[in-house]
Short mmCIF file of C-alpha atoms in Angstrom, two decimals:
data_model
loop_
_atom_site.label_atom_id
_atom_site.label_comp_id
_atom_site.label_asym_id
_atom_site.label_seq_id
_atom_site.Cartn_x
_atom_site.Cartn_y
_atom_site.Cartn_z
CA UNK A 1 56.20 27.69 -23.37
CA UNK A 2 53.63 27.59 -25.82
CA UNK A 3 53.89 23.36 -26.70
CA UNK A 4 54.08 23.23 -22.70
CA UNK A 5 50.44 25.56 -22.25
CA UNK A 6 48.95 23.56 -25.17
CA UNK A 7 49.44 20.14 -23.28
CA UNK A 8 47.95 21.67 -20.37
CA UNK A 9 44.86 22.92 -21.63
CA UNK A 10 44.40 19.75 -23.74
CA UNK A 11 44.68 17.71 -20.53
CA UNK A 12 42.29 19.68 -19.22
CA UNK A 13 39.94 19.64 -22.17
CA UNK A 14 39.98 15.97 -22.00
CA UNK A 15 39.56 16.10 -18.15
CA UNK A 16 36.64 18.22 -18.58
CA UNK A 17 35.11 16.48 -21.62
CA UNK A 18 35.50 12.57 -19.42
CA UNK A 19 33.60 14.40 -16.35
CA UNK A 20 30.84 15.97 -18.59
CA UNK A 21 30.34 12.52 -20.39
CA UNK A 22 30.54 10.37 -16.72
CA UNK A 23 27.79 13.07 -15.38
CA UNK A 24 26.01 12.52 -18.75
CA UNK A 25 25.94 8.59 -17.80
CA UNK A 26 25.24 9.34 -14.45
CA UNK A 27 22.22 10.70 -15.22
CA UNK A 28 21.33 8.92 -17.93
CA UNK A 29 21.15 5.79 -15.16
CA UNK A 30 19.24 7.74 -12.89
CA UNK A 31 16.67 8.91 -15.23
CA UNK A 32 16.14 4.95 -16.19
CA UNK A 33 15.98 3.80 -12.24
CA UNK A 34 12.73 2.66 -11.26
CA UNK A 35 10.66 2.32 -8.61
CA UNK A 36 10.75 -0.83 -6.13
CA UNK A 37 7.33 -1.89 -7.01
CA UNK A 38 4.70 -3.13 -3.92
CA UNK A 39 5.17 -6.69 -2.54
CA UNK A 40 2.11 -8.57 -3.63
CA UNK A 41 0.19 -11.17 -1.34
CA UNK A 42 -2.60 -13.38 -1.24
CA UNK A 43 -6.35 -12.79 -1.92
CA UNK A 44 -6.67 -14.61 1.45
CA UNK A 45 -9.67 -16.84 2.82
CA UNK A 46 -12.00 -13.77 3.44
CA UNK A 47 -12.33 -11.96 0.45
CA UNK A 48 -15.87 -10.38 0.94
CA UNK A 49 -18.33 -12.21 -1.18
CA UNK A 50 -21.65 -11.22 0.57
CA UNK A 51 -21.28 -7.14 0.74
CA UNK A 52 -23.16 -4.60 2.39
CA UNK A 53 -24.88 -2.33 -0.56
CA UNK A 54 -22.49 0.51 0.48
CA UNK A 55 -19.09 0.72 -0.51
CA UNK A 56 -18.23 4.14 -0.45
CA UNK A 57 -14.61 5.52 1.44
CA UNK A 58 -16.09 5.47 4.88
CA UNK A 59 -16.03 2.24 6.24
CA UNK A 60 -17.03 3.51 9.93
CA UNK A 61 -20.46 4.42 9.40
CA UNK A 62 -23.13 2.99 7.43
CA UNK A 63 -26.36 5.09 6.52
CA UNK A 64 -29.10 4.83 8.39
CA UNK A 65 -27.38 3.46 11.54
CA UNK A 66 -27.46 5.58 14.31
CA UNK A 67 -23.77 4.49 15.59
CA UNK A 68 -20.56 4.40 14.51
CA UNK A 69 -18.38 1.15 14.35
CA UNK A 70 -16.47 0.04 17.41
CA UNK A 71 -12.87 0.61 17.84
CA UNK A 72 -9.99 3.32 16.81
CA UNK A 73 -10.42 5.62 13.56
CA UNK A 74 -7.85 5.99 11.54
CA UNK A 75 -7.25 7.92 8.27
CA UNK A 76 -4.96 5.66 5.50
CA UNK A 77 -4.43 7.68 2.46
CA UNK A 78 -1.90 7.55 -0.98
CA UNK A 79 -0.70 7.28 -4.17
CA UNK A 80 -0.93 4.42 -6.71
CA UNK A 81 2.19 5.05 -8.58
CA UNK A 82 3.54 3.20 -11.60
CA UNK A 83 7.06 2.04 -11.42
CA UNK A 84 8.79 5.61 -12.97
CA UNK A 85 7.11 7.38 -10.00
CA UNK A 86 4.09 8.85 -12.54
CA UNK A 87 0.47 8.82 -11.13
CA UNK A 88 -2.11 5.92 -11.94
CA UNK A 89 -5.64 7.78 -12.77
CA UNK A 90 -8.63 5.83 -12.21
CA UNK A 91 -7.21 2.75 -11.17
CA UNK A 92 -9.70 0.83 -9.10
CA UNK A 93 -9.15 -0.38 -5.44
CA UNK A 94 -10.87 -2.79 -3.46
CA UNK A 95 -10.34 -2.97 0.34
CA UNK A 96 -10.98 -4.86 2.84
CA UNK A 97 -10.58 -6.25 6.78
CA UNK A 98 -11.17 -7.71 9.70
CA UNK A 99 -13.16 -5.00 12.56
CA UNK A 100 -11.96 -4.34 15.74
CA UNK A 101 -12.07 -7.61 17.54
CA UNK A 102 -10.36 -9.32 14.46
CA UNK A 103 -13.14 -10.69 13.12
CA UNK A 104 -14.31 -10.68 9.22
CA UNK A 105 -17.79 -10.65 8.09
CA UNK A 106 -17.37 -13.45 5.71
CA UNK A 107 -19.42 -17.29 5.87
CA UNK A 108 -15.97 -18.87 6.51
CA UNK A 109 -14.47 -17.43 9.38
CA UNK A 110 -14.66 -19.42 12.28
CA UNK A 111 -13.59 -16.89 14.64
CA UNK A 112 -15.61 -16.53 18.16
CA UNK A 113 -15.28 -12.37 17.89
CA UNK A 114 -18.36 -10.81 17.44
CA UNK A 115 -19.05 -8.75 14.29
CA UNK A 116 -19.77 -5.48 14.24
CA UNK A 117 -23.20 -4.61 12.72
CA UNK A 118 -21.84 -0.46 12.54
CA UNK A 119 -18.66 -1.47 10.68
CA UNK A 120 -19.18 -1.52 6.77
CA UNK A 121 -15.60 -3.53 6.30
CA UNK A 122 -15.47 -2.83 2.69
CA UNK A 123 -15.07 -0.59 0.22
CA UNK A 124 -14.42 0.36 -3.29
CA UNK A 125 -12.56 3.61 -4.50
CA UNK A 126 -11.04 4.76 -7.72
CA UNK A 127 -7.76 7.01 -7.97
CA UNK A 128 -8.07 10.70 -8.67
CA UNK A 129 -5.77 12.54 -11.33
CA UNK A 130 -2.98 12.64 -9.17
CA UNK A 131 -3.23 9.05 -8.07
CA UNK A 132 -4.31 9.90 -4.70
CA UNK A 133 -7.17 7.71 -2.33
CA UNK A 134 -8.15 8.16 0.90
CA UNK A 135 -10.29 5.57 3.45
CA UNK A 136 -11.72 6.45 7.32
CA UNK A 137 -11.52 3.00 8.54
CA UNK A 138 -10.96 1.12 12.28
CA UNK A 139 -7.60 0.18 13.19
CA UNK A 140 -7.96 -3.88 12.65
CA UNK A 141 -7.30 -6.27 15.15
CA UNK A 142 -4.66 -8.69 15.30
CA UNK A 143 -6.11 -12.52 15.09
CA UNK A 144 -5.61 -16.24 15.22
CA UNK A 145 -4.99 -17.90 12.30
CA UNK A 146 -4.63 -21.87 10.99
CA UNK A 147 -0.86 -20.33 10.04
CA UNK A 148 -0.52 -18.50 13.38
CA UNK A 149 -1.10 -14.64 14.89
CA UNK A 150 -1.95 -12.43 12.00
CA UNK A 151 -0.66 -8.52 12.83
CA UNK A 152 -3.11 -5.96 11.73
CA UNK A 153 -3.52 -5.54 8.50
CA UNK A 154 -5.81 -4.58 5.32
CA UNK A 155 -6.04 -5.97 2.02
CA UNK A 156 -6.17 -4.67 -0.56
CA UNK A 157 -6.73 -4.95 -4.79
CA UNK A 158 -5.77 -2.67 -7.32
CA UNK A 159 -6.55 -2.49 -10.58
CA UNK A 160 -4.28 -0.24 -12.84
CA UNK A 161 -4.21 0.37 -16.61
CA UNK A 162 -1.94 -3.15 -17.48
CA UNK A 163 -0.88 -4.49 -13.99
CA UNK A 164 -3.44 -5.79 -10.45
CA UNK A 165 -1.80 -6.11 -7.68
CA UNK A 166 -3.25 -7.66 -4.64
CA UNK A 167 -1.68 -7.04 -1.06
CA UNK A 168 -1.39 -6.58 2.67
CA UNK A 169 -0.92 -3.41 3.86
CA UNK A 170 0.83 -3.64 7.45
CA UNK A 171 1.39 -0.66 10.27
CA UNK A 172 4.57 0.52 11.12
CA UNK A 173 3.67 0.85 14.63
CA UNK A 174 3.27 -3.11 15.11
CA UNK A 175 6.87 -3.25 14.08
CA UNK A 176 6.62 -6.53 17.09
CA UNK A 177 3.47 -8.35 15.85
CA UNK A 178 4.37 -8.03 12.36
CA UNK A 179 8.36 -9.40 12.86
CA UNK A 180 6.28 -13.02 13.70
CA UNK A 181 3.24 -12.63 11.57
CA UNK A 182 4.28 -15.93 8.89
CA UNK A 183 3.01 -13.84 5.79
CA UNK A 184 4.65 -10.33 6.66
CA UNK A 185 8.06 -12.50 6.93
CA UNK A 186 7.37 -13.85 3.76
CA UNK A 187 7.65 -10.84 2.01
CA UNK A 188 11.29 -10.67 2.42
CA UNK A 189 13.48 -7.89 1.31
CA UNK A 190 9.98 -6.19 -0.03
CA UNK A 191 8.57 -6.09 3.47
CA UNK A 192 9.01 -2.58 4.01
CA UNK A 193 7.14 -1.67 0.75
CA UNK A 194 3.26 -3.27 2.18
CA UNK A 195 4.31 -0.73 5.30
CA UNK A 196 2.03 1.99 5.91
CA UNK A 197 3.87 4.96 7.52
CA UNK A 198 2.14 7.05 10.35
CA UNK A 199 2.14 10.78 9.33
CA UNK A 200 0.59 11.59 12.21
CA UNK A 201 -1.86 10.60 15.19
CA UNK A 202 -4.66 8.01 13.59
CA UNK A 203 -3.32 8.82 9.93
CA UNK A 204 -1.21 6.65 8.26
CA UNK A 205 0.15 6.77 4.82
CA UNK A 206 1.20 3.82 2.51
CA UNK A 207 1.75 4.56 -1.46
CA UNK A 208 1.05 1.53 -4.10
CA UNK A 209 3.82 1.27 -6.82
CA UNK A 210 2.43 -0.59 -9.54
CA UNK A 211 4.75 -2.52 -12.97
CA UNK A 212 2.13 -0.05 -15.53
CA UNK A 213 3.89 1.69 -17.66
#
């Protein structure tokens, strides 16, 4: 009886020891997974080169106007993120976009739109200690393009501690436009990371994973 008990509880032992060293692994992989880092994109034909002198986080009024821009308000906010999930601090973002007709204040676009003298359509911002950044901006238009209908979208530039990344970020309630926009498909299997989620009513949320370390 006694052999018989000691084969037991070394079976057992053993048992115990391969589950506490597979749990070990287990974690051991999940500790070193990483985030799926942002799809990047191009700088794109309108990259502001003539700006306005103000560039703060409000693009929807500029001071000393007595009106706000034209179109829908909406909130975007976020994180930029490196790739273990840990807050970038003062990274620097540029941003970017067409106004509310689709059109871009910028020499070389040839669209018929009108611009919007009320709409600043840029802006500069710099991450707070918890990564976060926040703009008040006008839902963009969609627009023709030489490559087709561009959906919405804003561009954007960051600037982290070893890593820029430049990107589109896209709306997740132009699911339709975006499906045949030629740059959103090109994105591929990353697509759903340049999507910007709506938290609620005019707010949208969209968090930046960058390759810093």
């Amino acid at each position: 009886m006694t052999d018989g008990l000691e084969r037991v509880t070394r079976r057992a032992f053993a048992g115990s020891a391969l589950m506490a060293s597979i749990a070990l692994t287990s974690g051991a992989k999940a500790a070193e997974a990483t985030l799926r880092l942002t799809a990047s994109g191009d700088l794109g034909p309108f990259y502001p080169i003539e700006r306005l002198t103000e560039d703060d986080a409000d693009l929807t009024w500029i001071k000393g106007h007595s009106a706000r821009a034209l179109g829908n308000v909406i909130e975007v906010s976020g994180r930029v993120l490196d790739r273990h999930g840990n807050p970038v601090r003062n990274a620097a973002i540029e941003v970017w976009q067409a106004n509310s007709v689709g059109r871009y204040a910028h020499p070389n676009d040839v669209a018929t739109a009108p611009l919007d003298p009320n709409f600043q359509g840029y802006a500069r911002l710099t991450t707070g200690a918890g990564g976060e950044w926040r703009v008040t901006t006008i839902k963009p238009a969609a627009y023709d393009s030489p490559i087709g209908r561009r959906t919405p979208h804003i561009h954007f530039d960051v600037h982290g501690k070893s890593h820029r990344l430049v990107s589109q970020m896209y709306f997740a309630d132009d699911a339709e436009t975006n499906a045949n926009d030629m740059l959103y498909k090109g994105l591929g299997d990353l697509a759903d990371t340049a999507i910007a989620k709506l938290d609620s009513p005019a707010k949208y949320r969209w968090d930046v994973i960058l390759m810093d370390d």
